[in-house]
mmCIF file of C-alpha atoms in Angstrom:
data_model
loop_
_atom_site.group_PDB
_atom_site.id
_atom_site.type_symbol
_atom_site.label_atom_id
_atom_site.label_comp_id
_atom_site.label_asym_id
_atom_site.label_seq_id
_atom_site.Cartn_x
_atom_site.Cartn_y
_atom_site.Cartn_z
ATOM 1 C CA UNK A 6 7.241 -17.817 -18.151
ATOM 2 C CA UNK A 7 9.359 -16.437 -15.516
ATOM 3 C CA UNK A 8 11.090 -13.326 -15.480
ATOM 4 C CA UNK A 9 14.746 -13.451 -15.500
ATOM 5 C CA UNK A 10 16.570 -12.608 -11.869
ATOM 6 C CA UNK A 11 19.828 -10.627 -11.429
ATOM 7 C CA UNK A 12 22.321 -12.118 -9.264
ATOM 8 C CA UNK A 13 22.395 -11.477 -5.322
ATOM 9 C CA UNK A 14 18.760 -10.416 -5.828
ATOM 10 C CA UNK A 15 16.391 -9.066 -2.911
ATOM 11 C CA UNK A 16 14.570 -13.000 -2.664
ATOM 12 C CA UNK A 17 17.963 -14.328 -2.436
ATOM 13 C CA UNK A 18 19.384 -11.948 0.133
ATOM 14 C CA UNK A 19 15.968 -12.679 1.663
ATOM 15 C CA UNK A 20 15.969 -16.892 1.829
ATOM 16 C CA UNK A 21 19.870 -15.977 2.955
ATOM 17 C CA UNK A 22 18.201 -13.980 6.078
ATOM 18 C CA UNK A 23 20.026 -10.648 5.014
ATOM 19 C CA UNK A 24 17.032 -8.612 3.601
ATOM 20 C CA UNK A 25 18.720 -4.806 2.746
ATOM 21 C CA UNK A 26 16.006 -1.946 4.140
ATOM 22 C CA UNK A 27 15.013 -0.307 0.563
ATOM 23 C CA UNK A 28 12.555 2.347 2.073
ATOM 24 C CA UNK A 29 12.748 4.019 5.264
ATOM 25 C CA UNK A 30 9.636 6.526 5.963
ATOM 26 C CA UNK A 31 10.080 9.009 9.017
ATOM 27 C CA UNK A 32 7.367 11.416 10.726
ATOM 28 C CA UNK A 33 5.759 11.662 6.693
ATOM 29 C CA UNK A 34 2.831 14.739 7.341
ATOM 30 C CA UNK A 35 0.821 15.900 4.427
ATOM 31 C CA UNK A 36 -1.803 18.934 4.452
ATOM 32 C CA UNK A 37 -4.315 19.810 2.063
ATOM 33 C CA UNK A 38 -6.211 23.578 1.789
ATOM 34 C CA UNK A 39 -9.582 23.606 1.289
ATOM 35 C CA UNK A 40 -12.366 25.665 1.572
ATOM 36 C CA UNK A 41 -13.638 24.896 5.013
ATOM 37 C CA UNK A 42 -9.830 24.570 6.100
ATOM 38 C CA UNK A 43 -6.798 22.914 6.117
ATOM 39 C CA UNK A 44 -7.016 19.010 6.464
ATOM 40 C CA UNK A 45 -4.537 17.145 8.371
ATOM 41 C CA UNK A 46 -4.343 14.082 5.853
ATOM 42 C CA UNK A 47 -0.904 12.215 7.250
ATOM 43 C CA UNK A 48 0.237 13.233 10.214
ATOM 44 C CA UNK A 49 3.435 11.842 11.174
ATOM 45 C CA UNK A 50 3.495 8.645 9.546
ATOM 46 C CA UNK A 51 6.982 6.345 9.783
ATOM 47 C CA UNK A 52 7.097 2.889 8.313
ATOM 48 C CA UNK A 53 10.027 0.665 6.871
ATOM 49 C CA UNK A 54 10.236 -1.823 3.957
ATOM 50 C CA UNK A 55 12.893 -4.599 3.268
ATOM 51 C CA UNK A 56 13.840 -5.627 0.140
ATOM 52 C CA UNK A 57 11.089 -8.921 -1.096
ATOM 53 C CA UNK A 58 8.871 -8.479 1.700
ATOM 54 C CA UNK A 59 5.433 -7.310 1.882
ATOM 55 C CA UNK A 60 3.982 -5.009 3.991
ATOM 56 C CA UNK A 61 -0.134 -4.171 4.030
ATOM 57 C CA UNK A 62 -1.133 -0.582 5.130
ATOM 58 C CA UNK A 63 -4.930 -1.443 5.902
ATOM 59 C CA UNK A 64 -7.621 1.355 6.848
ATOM 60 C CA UNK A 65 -10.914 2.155 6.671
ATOM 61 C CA UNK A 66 -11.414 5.066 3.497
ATOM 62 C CA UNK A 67 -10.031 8.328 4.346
ATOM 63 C CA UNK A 68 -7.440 7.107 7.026
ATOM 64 C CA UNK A 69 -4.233 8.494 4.711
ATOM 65 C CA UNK A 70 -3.477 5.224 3.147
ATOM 66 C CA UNK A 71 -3.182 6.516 -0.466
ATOM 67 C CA UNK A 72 -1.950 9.869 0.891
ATOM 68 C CA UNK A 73 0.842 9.004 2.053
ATOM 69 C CA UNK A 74 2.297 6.352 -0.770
ATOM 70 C CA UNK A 75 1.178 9.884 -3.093
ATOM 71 C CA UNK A 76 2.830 12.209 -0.850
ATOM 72 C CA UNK A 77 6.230 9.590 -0.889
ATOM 73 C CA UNK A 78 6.670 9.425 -5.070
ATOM 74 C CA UNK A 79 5.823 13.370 -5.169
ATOM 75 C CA UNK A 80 2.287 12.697 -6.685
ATOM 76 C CA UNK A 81 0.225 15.346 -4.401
ATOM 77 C CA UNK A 82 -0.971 18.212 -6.866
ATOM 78 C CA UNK A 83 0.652 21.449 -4.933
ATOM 79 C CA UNK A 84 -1.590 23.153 -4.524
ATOM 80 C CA UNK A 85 -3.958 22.079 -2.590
ATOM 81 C CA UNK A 86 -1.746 19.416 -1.091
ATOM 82 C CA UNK A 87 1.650 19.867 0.726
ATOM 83 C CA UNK A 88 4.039 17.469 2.196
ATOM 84 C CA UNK A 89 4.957 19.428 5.306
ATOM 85 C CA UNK A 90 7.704 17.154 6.781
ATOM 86 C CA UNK A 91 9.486 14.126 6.827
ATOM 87 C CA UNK A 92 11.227 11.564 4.832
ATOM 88 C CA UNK A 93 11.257 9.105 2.668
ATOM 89 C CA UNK A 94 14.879 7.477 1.876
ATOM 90 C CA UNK A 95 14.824 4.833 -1.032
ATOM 91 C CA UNK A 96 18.250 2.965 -1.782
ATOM 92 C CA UNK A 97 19.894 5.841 0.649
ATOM 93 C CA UNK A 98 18.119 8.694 -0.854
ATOM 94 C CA UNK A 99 15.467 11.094 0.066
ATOM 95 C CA UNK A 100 12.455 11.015 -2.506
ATOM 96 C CA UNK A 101 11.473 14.040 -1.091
ATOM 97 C CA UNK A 102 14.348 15.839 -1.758
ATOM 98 C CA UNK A 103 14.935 14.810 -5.552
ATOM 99 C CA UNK A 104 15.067 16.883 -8.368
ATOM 100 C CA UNK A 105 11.944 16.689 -10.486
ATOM 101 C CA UNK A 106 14.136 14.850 -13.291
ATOM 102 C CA UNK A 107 15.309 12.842 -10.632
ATOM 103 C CA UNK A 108 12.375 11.730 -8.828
ATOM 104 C CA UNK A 109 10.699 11.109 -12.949
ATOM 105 C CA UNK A 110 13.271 8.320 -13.353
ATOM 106 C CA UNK A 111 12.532 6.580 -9.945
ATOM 107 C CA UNK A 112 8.982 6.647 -10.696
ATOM 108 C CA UNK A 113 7.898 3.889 -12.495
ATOM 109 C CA UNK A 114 11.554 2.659 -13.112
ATOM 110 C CA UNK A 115 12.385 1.669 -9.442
ATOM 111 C CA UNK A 116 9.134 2.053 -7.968
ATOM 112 C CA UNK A 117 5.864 1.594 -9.534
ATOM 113 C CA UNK A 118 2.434 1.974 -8.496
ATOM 114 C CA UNK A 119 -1.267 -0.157 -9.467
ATOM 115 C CA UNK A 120 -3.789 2.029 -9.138
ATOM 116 C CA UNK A 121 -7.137 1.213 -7.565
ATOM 117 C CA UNK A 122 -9.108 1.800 -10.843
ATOM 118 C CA UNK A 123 -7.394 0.834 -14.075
ATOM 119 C CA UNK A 124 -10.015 2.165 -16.505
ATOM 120 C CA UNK A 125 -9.091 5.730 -15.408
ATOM 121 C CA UNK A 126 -5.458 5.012 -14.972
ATOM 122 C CA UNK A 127 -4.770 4.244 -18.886
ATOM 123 C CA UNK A 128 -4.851 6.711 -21.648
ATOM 124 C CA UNK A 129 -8.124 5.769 -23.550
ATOM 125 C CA UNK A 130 -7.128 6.807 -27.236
ATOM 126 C CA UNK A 131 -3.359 5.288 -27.062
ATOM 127 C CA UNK A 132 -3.431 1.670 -27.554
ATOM 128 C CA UNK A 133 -2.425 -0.810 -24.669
ATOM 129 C CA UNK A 134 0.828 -1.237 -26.717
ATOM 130 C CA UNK A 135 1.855 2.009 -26.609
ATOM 131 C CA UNK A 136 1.156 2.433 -23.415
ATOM 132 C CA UNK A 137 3.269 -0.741 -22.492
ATOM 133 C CA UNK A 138 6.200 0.251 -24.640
ATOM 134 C CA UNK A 139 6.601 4.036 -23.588
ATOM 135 C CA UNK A 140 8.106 3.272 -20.202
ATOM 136 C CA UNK A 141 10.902 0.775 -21.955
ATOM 137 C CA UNK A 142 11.861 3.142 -24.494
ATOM 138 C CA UNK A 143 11.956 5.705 -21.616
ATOM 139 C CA UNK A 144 13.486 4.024 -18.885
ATOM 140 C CA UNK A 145 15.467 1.355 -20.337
ATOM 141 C CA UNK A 146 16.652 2.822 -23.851
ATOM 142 C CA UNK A 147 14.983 -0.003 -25.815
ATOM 143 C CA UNK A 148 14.211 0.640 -30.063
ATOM 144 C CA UNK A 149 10.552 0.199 -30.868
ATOM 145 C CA UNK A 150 10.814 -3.153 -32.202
ATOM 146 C CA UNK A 151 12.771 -4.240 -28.680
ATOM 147 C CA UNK A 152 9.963 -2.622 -26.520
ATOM 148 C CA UNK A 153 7.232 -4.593 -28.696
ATOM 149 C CA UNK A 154 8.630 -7.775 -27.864
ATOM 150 C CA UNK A 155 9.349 -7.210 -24.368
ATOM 151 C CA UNK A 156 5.340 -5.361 -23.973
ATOM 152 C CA UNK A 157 4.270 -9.321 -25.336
ATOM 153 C CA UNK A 158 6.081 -10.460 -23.241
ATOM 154 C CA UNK A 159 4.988 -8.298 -20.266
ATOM 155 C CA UNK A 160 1.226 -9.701 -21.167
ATOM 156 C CA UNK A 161 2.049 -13.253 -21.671
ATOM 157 C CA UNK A 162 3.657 -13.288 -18.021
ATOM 158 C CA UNK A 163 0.165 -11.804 -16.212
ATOM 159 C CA UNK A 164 -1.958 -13.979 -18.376
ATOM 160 C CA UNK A 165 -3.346 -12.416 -21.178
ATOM 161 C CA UNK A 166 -4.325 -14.873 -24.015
ATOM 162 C CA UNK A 167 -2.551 -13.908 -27.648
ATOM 163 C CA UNK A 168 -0.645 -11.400 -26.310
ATOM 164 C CA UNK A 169 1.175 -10.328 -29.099
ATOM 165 C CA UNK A 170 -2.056 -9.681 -30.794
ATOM 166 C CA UNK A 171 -3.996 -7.046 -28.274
ATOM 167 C CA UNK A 172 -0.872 -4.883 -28.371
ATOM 168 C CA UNK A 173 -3.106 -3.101 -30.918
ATOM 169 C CA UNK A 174 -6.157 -2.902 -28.990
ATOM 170 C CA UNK A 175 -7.530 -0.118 -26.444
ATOM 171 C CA UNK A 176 -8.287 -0.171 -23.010
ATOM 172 C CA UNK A 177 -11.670 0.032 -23.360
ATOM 173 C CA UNK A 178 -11.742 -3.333 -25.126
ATOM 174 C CA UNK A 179 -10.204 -5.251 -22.203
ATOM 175 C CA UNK A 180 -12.644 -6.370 -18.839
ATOM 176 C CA UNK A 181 -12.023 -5.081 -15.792
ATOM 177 C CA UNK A 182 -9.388 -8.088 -14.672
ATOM 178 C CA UNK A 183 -7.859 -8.202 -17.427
ATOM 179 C CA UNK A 184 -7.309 -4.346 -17.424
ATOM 180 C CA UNK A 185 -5.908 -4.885 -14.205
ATOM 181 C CA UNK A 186 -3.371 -7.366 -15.329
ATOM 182 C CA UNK A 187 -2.713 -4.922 -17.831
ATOM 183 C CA UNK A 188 -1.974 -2.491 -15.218
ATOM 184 C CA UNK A 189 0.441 -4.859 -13.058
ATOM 185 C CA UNK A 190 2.348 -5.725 -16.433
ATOM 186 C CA UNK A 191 3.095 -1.681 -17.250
ATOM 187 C CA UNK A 192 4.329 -1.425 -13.299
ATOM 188 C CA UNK A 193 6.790 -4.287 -13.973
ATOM 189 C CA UNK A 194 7.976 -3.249 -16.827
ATOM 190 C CA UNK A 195 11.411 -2.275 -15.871
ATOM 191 C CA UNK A 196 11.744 -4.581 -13.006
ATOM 192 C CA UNK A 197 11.064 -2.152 -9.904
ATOM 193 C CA UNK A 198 12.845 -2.771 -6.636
ATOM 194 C CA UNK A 199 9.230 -1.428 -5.164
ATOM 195 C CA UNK A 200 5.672 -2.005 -6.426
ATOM 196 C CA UNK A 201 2.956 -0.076 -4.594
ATOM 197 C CA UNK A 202 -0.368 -1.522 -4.930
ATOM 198 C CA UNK A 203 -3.319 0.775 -4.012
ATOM 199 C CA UNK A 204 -6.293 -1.298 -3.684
ATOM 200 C CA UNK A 205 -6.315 -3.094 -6.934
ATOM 201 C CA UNK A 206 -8.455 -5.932 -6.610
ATOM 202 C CA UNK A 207 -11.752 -3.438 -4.825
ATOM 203 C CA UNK A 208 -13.870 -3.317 -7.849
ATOM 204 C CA UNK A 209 -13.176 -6.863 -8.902
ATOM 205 C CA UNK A 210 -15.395 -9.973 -8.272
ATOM 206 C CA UNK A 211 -13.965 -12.619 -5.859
ATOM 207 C CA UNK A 212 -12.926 -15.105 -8.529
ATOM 208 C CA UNK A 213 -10.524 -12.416 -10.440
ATOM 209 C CA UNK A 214 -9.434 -10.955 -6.683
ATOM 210 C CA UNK A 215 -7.786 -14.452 -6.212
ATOM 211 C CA UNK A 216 -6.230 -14.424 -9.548
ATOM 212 C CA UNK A 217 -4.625 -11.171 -8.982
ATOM 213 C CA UNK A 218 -3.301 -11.507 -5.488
ATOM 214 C CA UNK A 219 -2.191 -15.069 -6.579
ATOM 215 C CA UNK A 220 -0.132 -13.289 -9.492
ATOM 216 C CA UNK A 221 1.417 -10.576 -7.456
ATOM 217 C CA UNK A 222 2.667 -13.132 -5.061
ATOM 218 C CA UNK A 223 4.344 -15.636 -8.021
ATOM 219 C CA UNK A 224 5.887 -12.114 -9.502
ATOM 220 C CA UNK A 225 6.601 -10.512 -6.023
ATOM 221 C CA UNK A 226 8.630 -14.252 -5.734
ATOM 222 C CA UNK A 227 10.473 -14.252 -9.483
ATOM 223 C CA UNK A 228 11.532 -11.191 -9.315
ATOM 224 C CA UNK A 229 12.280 -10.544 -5.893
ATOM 225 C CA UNK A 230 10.919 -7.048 -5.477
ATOM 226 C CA UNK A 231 9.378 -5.724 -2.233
ATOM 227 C CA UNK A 232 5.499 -4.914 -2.430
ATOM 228 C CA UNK A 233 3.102 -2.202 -0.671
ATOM 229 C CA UNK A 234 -0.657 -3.482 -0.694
ATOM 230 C CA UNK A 235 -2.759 -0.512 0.058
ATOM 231 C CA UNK A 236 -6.435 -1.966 1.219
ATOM 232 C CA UNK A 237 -9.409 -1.994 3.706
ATOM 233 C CA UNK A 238 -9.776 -5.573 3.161
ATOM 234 C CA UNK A 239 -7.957 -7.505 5.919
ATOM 235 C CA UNK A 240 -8.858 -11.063 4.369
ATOM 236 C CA UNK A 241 -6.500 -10.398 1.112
ATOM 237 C CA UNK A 242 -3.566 -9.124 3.307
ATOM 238 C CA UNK A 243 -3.727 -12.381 6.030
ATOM 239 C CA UNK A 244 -2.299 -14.618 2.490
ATOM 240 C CA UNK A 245 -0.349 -11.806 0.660
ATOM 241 C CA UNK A 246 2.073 -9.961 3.727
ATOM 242 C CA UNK A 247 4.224 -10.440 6.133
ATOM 243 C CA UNK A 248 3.925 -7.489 8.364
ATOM 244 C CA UNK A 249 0.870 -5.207 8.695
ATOM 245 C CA UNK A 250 0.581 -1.421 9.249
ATOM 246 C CA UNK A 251 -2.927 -0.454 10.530
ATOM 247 C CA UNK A 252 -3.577 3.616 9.910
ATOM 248 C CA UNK A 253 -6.373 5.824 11.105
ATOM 249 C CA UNK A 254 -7.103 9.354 11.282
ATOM 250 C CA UNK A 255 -4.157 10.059 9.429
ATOM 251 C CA UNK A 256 -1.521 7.692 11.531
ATOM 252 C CA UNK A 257 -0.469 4.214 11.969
ATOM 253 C CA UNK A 258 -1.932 3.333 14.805
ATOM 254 C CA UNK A 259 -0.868 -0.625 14.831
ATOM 255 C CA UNK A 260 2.399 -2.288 13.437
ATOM 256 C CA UNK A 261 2.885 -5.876 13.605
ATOM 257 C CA UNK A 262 4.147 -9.084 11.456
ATOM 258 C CA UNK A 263 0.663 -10.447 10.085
ATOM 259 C CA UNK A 264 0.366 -13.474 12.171
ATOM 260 C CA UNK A 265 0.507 -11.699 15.367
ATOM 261 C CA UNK A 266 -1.260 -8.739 14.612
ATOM 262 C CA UNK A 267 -4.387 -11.366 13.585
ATOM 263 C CA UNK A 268 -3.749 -13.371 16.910
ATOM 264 C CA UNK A 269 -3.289 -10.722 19.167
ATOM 265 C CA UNK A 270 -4.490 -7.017 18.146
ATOM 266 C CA UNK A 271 -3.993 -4.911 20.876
ATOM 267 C CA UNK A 272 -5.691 -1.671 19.514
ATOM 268 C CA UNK A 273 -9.263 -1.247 19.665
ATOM 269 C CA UNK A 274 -9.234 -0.247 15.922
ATOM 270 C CA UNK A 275 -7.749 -3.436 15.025
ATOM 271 C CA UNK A 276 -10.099 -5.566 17.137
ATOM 272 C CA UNK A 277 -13.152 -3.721 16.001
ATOM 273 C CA UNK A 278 -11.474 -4.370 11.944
ATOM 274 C CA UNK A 279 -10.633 -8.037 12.748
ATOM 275 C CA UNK A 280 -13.978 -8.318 14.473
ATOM 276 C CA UNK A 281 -16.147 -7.370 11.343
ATOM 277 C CA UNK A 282 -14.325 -10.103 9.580
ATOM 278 C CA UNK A 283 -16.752 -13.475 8.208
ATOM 279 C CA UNK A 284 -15.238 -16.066 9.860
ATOM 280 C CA UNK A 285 -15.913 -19.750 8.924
ATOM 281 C CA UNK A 286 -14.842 -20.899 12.332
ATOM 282 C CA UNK A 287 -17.805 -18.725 14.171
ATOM 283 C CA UNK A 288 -20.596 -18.929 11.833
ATOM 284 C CA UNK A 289 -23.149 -18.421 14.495
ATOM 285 C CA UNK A 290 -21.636 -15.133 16.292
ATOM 286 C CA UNK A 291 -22.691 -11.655 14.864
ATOM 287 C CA UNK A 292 -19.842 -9.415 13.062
ATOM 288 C CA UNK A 293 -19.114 -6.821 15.174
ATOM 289 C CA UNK A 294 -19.401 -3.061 14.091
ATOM 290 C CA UNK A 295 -17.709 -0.114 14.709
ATOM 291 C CA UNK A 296 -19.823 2.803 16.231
ATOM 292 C CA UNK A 297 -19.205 6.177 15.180
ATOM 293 C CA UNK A 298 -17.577 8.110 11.896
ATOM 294 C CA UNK A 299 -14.075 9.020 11.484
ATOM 295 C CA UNK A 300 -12.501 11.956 12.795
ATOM 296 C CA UNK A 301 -12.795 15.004 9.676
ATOM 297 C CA UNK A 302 -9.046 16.034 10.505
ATOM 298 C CA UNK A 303 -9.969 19.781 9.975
ATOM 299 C CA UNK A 304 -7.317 19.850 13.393
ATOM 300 C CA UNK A 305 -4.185 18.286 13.790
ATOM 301 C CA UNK A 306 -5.594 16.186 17.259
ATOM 302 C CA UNK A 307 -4.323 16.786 20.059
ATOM 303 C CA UNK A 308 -5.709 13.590 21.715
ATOM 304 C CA UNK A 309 -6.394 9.702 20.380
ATOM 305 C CA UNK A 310 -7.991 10.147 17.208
ATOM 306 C CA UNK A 311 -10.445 7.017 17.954
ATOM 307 C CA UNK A 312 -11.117 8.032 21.589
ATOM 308 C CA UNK A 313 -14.151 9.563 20.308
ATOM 309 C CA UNK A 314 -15.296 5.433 19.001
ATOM 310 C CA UNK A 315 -13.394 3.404 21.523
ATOM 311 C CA UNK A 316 -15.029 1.187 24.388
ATOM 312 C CA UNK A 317 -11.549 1.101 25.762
ATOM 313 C CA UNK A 318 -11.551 4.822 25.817
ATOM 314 C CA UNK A 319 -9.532 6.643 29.656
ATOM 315 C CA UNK A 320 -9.489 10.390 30.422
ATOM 316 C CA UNK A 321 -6.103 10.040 29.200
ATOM 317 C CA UNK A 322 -7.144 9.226 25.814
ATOM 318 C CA UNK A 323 -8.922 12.559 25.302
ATOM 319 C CA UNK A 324 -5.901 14.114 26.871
ATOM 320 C CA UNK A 325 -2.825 12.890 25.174
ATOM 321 C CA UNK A 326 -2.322 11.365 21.737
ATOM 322 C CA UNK A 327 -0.308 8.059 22.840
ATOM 323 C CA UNK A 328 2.639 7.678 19.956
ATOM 324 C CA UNK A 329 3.263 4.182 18.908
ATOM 325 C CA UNK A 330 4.270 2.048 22.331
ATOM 326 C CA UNK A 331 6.206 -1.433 21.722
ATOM 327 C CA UNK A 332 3.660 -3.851 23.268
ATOM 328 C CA UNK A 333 5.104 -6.792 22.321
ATOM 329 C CA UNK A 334 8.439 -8.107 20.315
ATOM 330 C CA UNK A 335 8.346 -6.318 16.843
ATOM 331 C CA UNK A 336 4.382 -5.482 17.654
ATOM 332 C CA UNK A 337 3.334 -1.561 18.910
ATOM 333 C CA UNK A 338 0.355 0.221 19.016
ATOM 334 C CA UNK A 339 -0.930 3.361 19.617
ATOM 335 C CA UNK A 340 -2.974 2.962 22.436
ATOM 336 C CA UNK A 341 -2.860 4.435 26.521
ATOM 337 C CA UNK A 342 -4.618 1.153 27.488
ATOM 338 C CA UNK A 343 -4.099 -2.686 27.617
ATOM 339 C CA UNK A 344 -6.670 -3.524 26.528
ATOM 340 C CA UNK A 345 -5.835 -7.333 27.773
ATOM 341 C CA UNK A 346 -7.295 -6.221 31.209
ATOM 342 C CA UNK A 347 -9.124 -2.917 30.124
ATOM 343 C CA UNK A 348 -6.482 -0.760 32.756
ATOM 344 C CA UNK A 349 -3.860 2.350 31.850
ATOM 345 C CA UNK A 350 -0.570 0.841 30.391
ATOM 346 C CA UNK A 351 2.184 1.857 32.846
#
């Protein structure tokens, strides 16, 4: 069943090459207090999204991935988080600058977020149905009996067999994928222009992983909308996006339309990530690894966050942090060296 499309959407404007920019993140920083001190979570983050495209923010845990989708809908608790700067302009308006009735009615309504765990996302003693038809009554003004039909319908279109008959039933009765369908049906409830997905498929087996990425991308293409797909796996985001953002230590630290960042990473990061990929191509070579632990982020740095990790590394590195350079058309990276030939980038 496919889910009716308003006229000029996004995927039309897209197939017609004249995708509008829906989000436009600038120098994003987030800081949370703690006990041993203040930790630098996002630091300067900028990123763009057009409208039916899909763009992957991959990481390894801890980089700022979820922190800074949180920070963008107004989702850090305050305290001990605080979004310290930046922007965040959706549809010509700054998220970060809404109301808090404002920013309620974009949530969910015009962007909408999977969670990485659904069993702790839902409400355990309201019934899936409820759950389903609170947003549309909300959001879209419908009567009970309007947001009943349209929750069946929600189910029938991400799979779930006798839909109209589990609107009764609780979370807790559902398996993990199918909770997770579940989850993708509430966030397109009102047809967002944005759906942020934060790792959604990680405690799934392989089988249902397929199934949900293969879902996203038939619903991403009826309704048009653009997609975030928050993960550390760079295996689901090679089939799902077309440009990549590659954060760590708090920043994005690669940026590049998928194919070429695959082909040609140009930040040690990136090559060590693509490197630990299973290949079926080189079944004999050994998976590379990544030496080292992540920076804690106790200090803003000062220098290249990975310099401390990196084969590539130059006394410049532990100098200087390098901002984003353009290395290559639409592809930058953070990084003082080429590491091509190994030398200092002019």
């Amino acid at each position: 069943m496919a889910i009716l499309q308003q006229e000029s959407s996004p995927r039309m404007l897209r197939d017609l090459g004249t995708s509008p920019r829906v989000l436009d993140v600038t120098d994003l920083a987030t800081q949370f207090k703690t006990s041993d001190g203040v930790v630098h979570a996002v630091n300067g983050v900028s990123f763009h999204l057009d409208a039916g495209e899909t763009l992957g923010i991959v990481g390894e845990s801890g980089c700022g991935k979820t922190v800074t989708v949180l920070s963008m809908l107004r989702l850090i608790p305050e305290p001990p988080g605080r979004v310290i700067r930046g922007q965040a302009v959706f549809l010509g308006k700054d998220l970060l600058k809404m109301t808090p009735d404002e920013i309620r009615q974009v949530r969910g309504a015009q962007i909408a977020m999977v969670f990485q765990d659904p069993m702790t996302s839902f409400n355990p003693v309201l019934t899936i149905g409820r759950q389903l038809t609170e947003p549309l009554e909300i959001h879209l003004g419908m009567t009970g009996k309007q947001a009943n039909a349209r929750a069946a319908e929600l189910l029938e279109i991400v799979g779930i067999p006798k839909a109209a008959d589990r609107l009764g039933d609780y979370p807790h009765q559902f398996s993990g994928g199918m909770r997770q369908r579940v989850m993708i049906a509430m966030a397109l409830s009102c047809t967002p222009q944005i759906l942020i997905a934060d790792e959604p498929t990680t405690a799934l087996d392989v089988t249902i992983q397929a199934q949900i990425v293969e879902l996203v991308k038939r619903l991403r293409d009826e309704i048009g909308m653009a997609i975030i797909w928050i993960t550390h796996d760079l295996g689901i985001i090679a089939g799902l996006a077309q440009r990549v953002a590659v954060m760590y230590g708090g920043y994005i630290i690669e940026h590049a339309p998928v194919r070429e960042l695959y082909a040609n990473p140009l930040h040690p990061y990136t090559i060590g990530l693509i490197g630990s990929l299973p290949r079926l191509d080189r079944r004999r070579e050994r998976l590379e690894s990544i030496d080292g632990l992540p920076p804690t982020l106790y200090e803003e740095p000062k220098y290249c966050p990975f310099a401390d990790r990196c084969t590539f590394v130059h006394d410049r590195c532990r100098q200087e942090n390098p901002p984003l350079i353009q290395v290559a058309p639409h592809h930058e990276a953070a990084c003082w060296v080429d590491v091509r030939t190994g030398g200092l980038r002019a």
